Structures are given as C-alpha cells and as structure tokens.
Amino acid sequence: MSSPESLVSRVTGLFADLTGSAPEGVWSAPGRVNLIGEHTDYNDGLCLPIGLPQRTYVAATRRADRTLRVRSAQRQEVVEVPLADVAPGTPGGWAAYLAGVLWALAREGYDVPGLDVAVDSSVPVGAGLSSSAALECAVAAAVSDLAGLGLLGSDGGRAALARACIAAENTIAQAPTGGMDQSTAMLCRDRAALLLDCRSWRTRLVPFDLAAHGYALLVTDTRASHALVDGQYGSRRDQCRQAAAELGVSSLRELEPADLDATLALLSDDVLRRRVRHVVTEIERVRTAAAALEADDLAALGALFDASHDSMRVDYEISCLELDLATGTARAHGALGARMTGGGFGGSSIALVALDAVESTTNAIAEAFAARGLVAPVSFAVTAGGPARRDC
Ligand code: ADP
Ligand code: MG
C-alpha cells in the first residue's frame, strides 16, 4: 500500500495537472471493514466496524463560481458540473459521490462554494471496503474546512457530516446504503473498533489491537463483482421492511432475541423468516463480539465470525463461491474465525489469523482460487486506522 505521504504528494500532483496550481489543502478519510453486524444498519441495529489504513485523499481549492470540477487517479475523465444542476442521477457515475456531498450540505443551509478537486486512493474500489464513503467523507472534510463550517472539530459535527454523506450516496448517487460506512469514516479511531448503534447513532469505542495478542485481521478482496446499485441489496431492504410491517414493529431492531421462535412463526413466508432470523441473531452477535473484544477473548470472536458467515450464507443468502472459498480456506489453515464482510455477492472477507500464519493463509487462499480458475484475490492484514482529517 502507498504511504500517506506518497498519496498526499500524488494527489497534489494530480491537482496541479488539473488546475496549474497547488491546492488549498489535502484531506483524507478511511475505507472501513466491518468486523460483524452485516445488513443491520438499515434495520436500526448494531455493527462493529474499524477504519482501515487504506484512505482516499482529496486535494481541493475553492472556485469563484458555483461549479464542481473533479478528476480522480482511479478514473479517466474530468467531470464538471454546476452545483445548481446536481440532483438525483445528475451527475451520473462516480462524480455523484462528490457532488452529492456539496448538494447535501447546501440543503442543510450551509454556504457551499464551487470546488476544484483531485482524488487519489489506496482503498480498493468496489471491494466492499467502502471506497464510496471514504470519497464522500474526504470531500465533506474538505468542504467543512474550506467553507469554514467547523464540523470536524467535534463528534457532533462529524456526525452531521456523516449524515450529509449518507444523503449524498442515497439520493444523488442513488445507492440505497445504510449509515455504517460514513459514520465509521467520520468517527473511527486508531486501535479501536466502533460499536455503532444505528437507531440512536450513539457510538462506543472498543479496544481493537490484535497484534498485542499475536493475531492479525486478514482482509481478502475476492475481486468477485460487487455492485451495490444492483437489485439484491434493495431487495433485502424491502424484505426487512415487509417483515417489520407484518410484525407491526417500526424496525427489526425492536424484536427481542429471546422471543425469536415465536416471532418467526407469525411471518407469512419462509424467506422472510430467514431474513429476520439473520438480522435478529446478527445484532445479538455484535453485542457478544464487543464483549469478547473487551475481554480479550479472540477465540469467542472467531466463533462469532463463523456463525455470522453461516447466517449470511444460509439465511440472508448474500454469500457466493469466492466468499465461501476465502473464508473456508482461512479456517482450514487455522484461522480462529472468518466471515464475509460488506454488502455481499462478492467483495471482501475477513479472517482472524495468527501473526505468523498471515503469509501461509494468504498463499493458501490464492492457491484455492487458482485451482478453481478464479481471478486472483488480494489479501492484506489491516489495523484499525483513524477518521477523516486534514492532511496538509
Ligand atoms: P465500495 O464502497 O464497497 O468500494 P461502492 O459500489 O459502494 O463500493 O462504491 C464504489 C464507487 O464509488 C465507484 O464505482 C465509484 O463510482 C466511486 N468511487 C470510489 N472511490 C473512488 C475513487 N477513488 N475515484 C473515483 N470514484 C470512486
Ligand atoms: Mg460503498
């Protein structure tokens, strides 16, 4: 992975190519990996993400007119859009994630300037590691400073920026995601996981320093195709909404785990029963996982990873061959536990691996993929990184 210093200098160079001058500043925000608690955010539930060392950097300068001009090292084209034209579906494509943030902050009543922006990133794009929220949150951090909003200075201000980023993604980029990704990018901390309550938006930091216990979190980007904007994510959301309506609750969070069997018996359809069982048991697993981390019980955390993966594979039906192969291979090579992470249908998996087994597990996963003729996966160990910030 490129160092923060080299990414700052790369994005500054890209900005100079675009505008012929140096930027007013550089801001960055992390990708995230969710330790456990999948498809719980839009059910008002709990999740337990960490920020990644991989980050998206934006170099930005205010413009005299109300136009956004953007260029990304990960894309070919320069996109230019008048802020007045930003609306659901406009601009299309990747620039929506930037334009949407300006739109959402303007809608909140902030005086948002036009900007020139260059983007570069070490977050794999479309790998389920939330490159989209990293991009939005880096832009939001830039706007907060450049427009003098002062929102980076407090958790409350950061939560407000996260909400603007969620609105940008849902409304302008039209990807129906929950709020976990943006909240993580704004509020995560080094060497900590963020226990996030998506009903109250309250957060609690939980110690996450695996290396101190001889372990690593191995992320595998399976490179299997993953597009949140396709119908599957929306269909799971709809099924949860339908189940909540049948059960007469405002969200699946309201359901008591102890009454689960009786609750499931009230539902009309076996698919809904399985979806609800995943959500209710997964929220409970997040609680138990946070307690396991606080007690330094990594074996318990690993067992929860395995149970979570099974629940997503069987009940939520969002796993795929590559995710099952990466997690199964990690387990077979001694991982304490492994699970898919992110929205599903591809993307990434995580495994709790002894420090001295990182290399052999990485190789075993690569060999298992090669033996089946699959695209080579990319595995890397991660630690918990810090939130959106100004870099220079
Ligand atoms: P994920 O967030 O898991 O990486 P998404 O599908 O939610 O996957 O978001 C990926 C999309 O976000 C990309 O298709 C692109 O539109 C946009 N994006 C993310 N990072 C960048 C970047 N560095 N440059 C340009 N666009 C980006
Ligand atoms: Mg995303």
XYZ file of N, CA and C and ligand atoms in Angstrom, residues 56 72 74-75 93-94 97 119-121 124-133 135 169 181 226-229, ligand 1:
108
model
N -8.790 7.459 1.178
C -8.987 8.255 -0.031
C -8.606 9.696 0.278
N -10.113 12.101 -10.895
C -9.664 11.031 -9.996
C -8.575 10.208 -10.660
N -8.221 7.268 -10.204
C -8.805 5.955 -10.493
C -9.782 6.007 -11.679
N -9.919 7.149 -12.297
C -10.845 7.293 -13.426
C -10.180 8.103 -14.538
N -22.570 8.508 -12.554
C -21.224 7.966 -12.361
C -20.567 8.406 -11.064
N -19.250 8.300 -11.043
C -18.507 8.468 -9.787
C -18.561 9.884 -9.236
N -20.740 10.985 -6.147
C -20.363 10.820 -4.741
C -19.752 12.109 -4.183
N -8.647 13.543 -6.766
C -8.849 12.388 -5.881
C -7.802 11.322 -6.167
N -7.247 10.735 -5.108
C -6.436 9.519 -5.274
C -6.688 8.659 -4.043
N -6.520 7.354 -4.179
C -6.974 6.479 -3.099
C -6.173 5.200 -3.025
N -9.336 -0.141 -2.173
C -9.796 -0.819 -3.386
C -11.248 -0.407 -3.693
N -11.512 -0.068 -4.941
C -12.837 0.441 -5.322
C -13.776 -0.741 -5.622
N -14.951 -0.714 -4.984
C -15.955 -1.742 -5.248
C -15.643 -3.083 -4.610
N -14.790 -3.090 -3.571
C -14.383 -4.345 -2.921
C -15.135 -4.575 -1.610
N -16.172 -3.773 -1.365
C -16.889 -3.913 -0.104
C -16.145 -3.273 1.056
N -15.144 -2.460 0.763
C -14.358 -1.802 1.826
C -14.687 -0.315 1.897
N -15.782 0.048 1.234
C -16.362 1.373 1.354
C -15.495 2.496 0.800
N -15.047 2.296 -0.424
C -14.380 3.400 -1.114
C -15.352 4.551 -1.333
N -16.642 4.238 -1.453
C -17.615 5.312 -1.713
C -17.699 6.265 -0.520
N -17.814 5.717 0.693
C -17.899 6.600 1.872
C -16.565 7.293 2.135
N -14.559 8.380 -0.091
C -14.562 9.521 -1.012
C -15.485 10.635 -0.504
N -25.026 9.726 -0.903
C -24.980 8.385 -1.504
C -26.385 7.877 -1.831
N -21.080 3.048 6.872
C -19.810 3.378 6.226
C -19.381 4.806 6.532
N -19.139 -6.860 -7.540
C -19.915 -6.373 -6.405
C -20.458 -5.022 -6.828
N -21.750 -4.912 -6.949
C -22.334 -3.621 -7.309
C -23.552 -3.404 -6.431
N -23.382 -2.475 -5.472
C -24.474 -2.231 -4.531
C -25.701 -1.669 -5.208
N -25.486 -1.082 -6.366
C -26.617 -0.423 -7.001
C -27.524 -1.442 -7.697
P -17.379 0.224 -2.190
O -17.875 1.405 -1.440
O -17.562 -1.052 -1.460
O -15.973 0.371 -2.675
P -19.467 1.083 -3.960
O -20.104 0.449 -5.148
O -20.305 1.497 -2.832
O -18.300 0.083 -3.490
O -18.666 2.383 -4.401
C -17.747 2.336 -5.459
C -17.971 3.538 -6.352
O -17.551 4.733 -5.673
C -17.132 3.508 -7.615
O -17.802 2.798 -8.632
C -17.006 4.992 -7.946
O -18.190 5.459 -8.551
C -16.913 5.631 -6.574
N -15.511 5.772 -6.127
C -14.959 5.265 -5.015
N -13.658 5.607 -4.904
C -13.363 6.341 -5.988
C -12.172 6.990 -6.462
N -11.024 6.918 -5.819
N -12.264 7.676 -7.646
C -13.419 7.753 -8.323
N -14.560 7.153 -7.925
C -14.551 6.456 -6.770
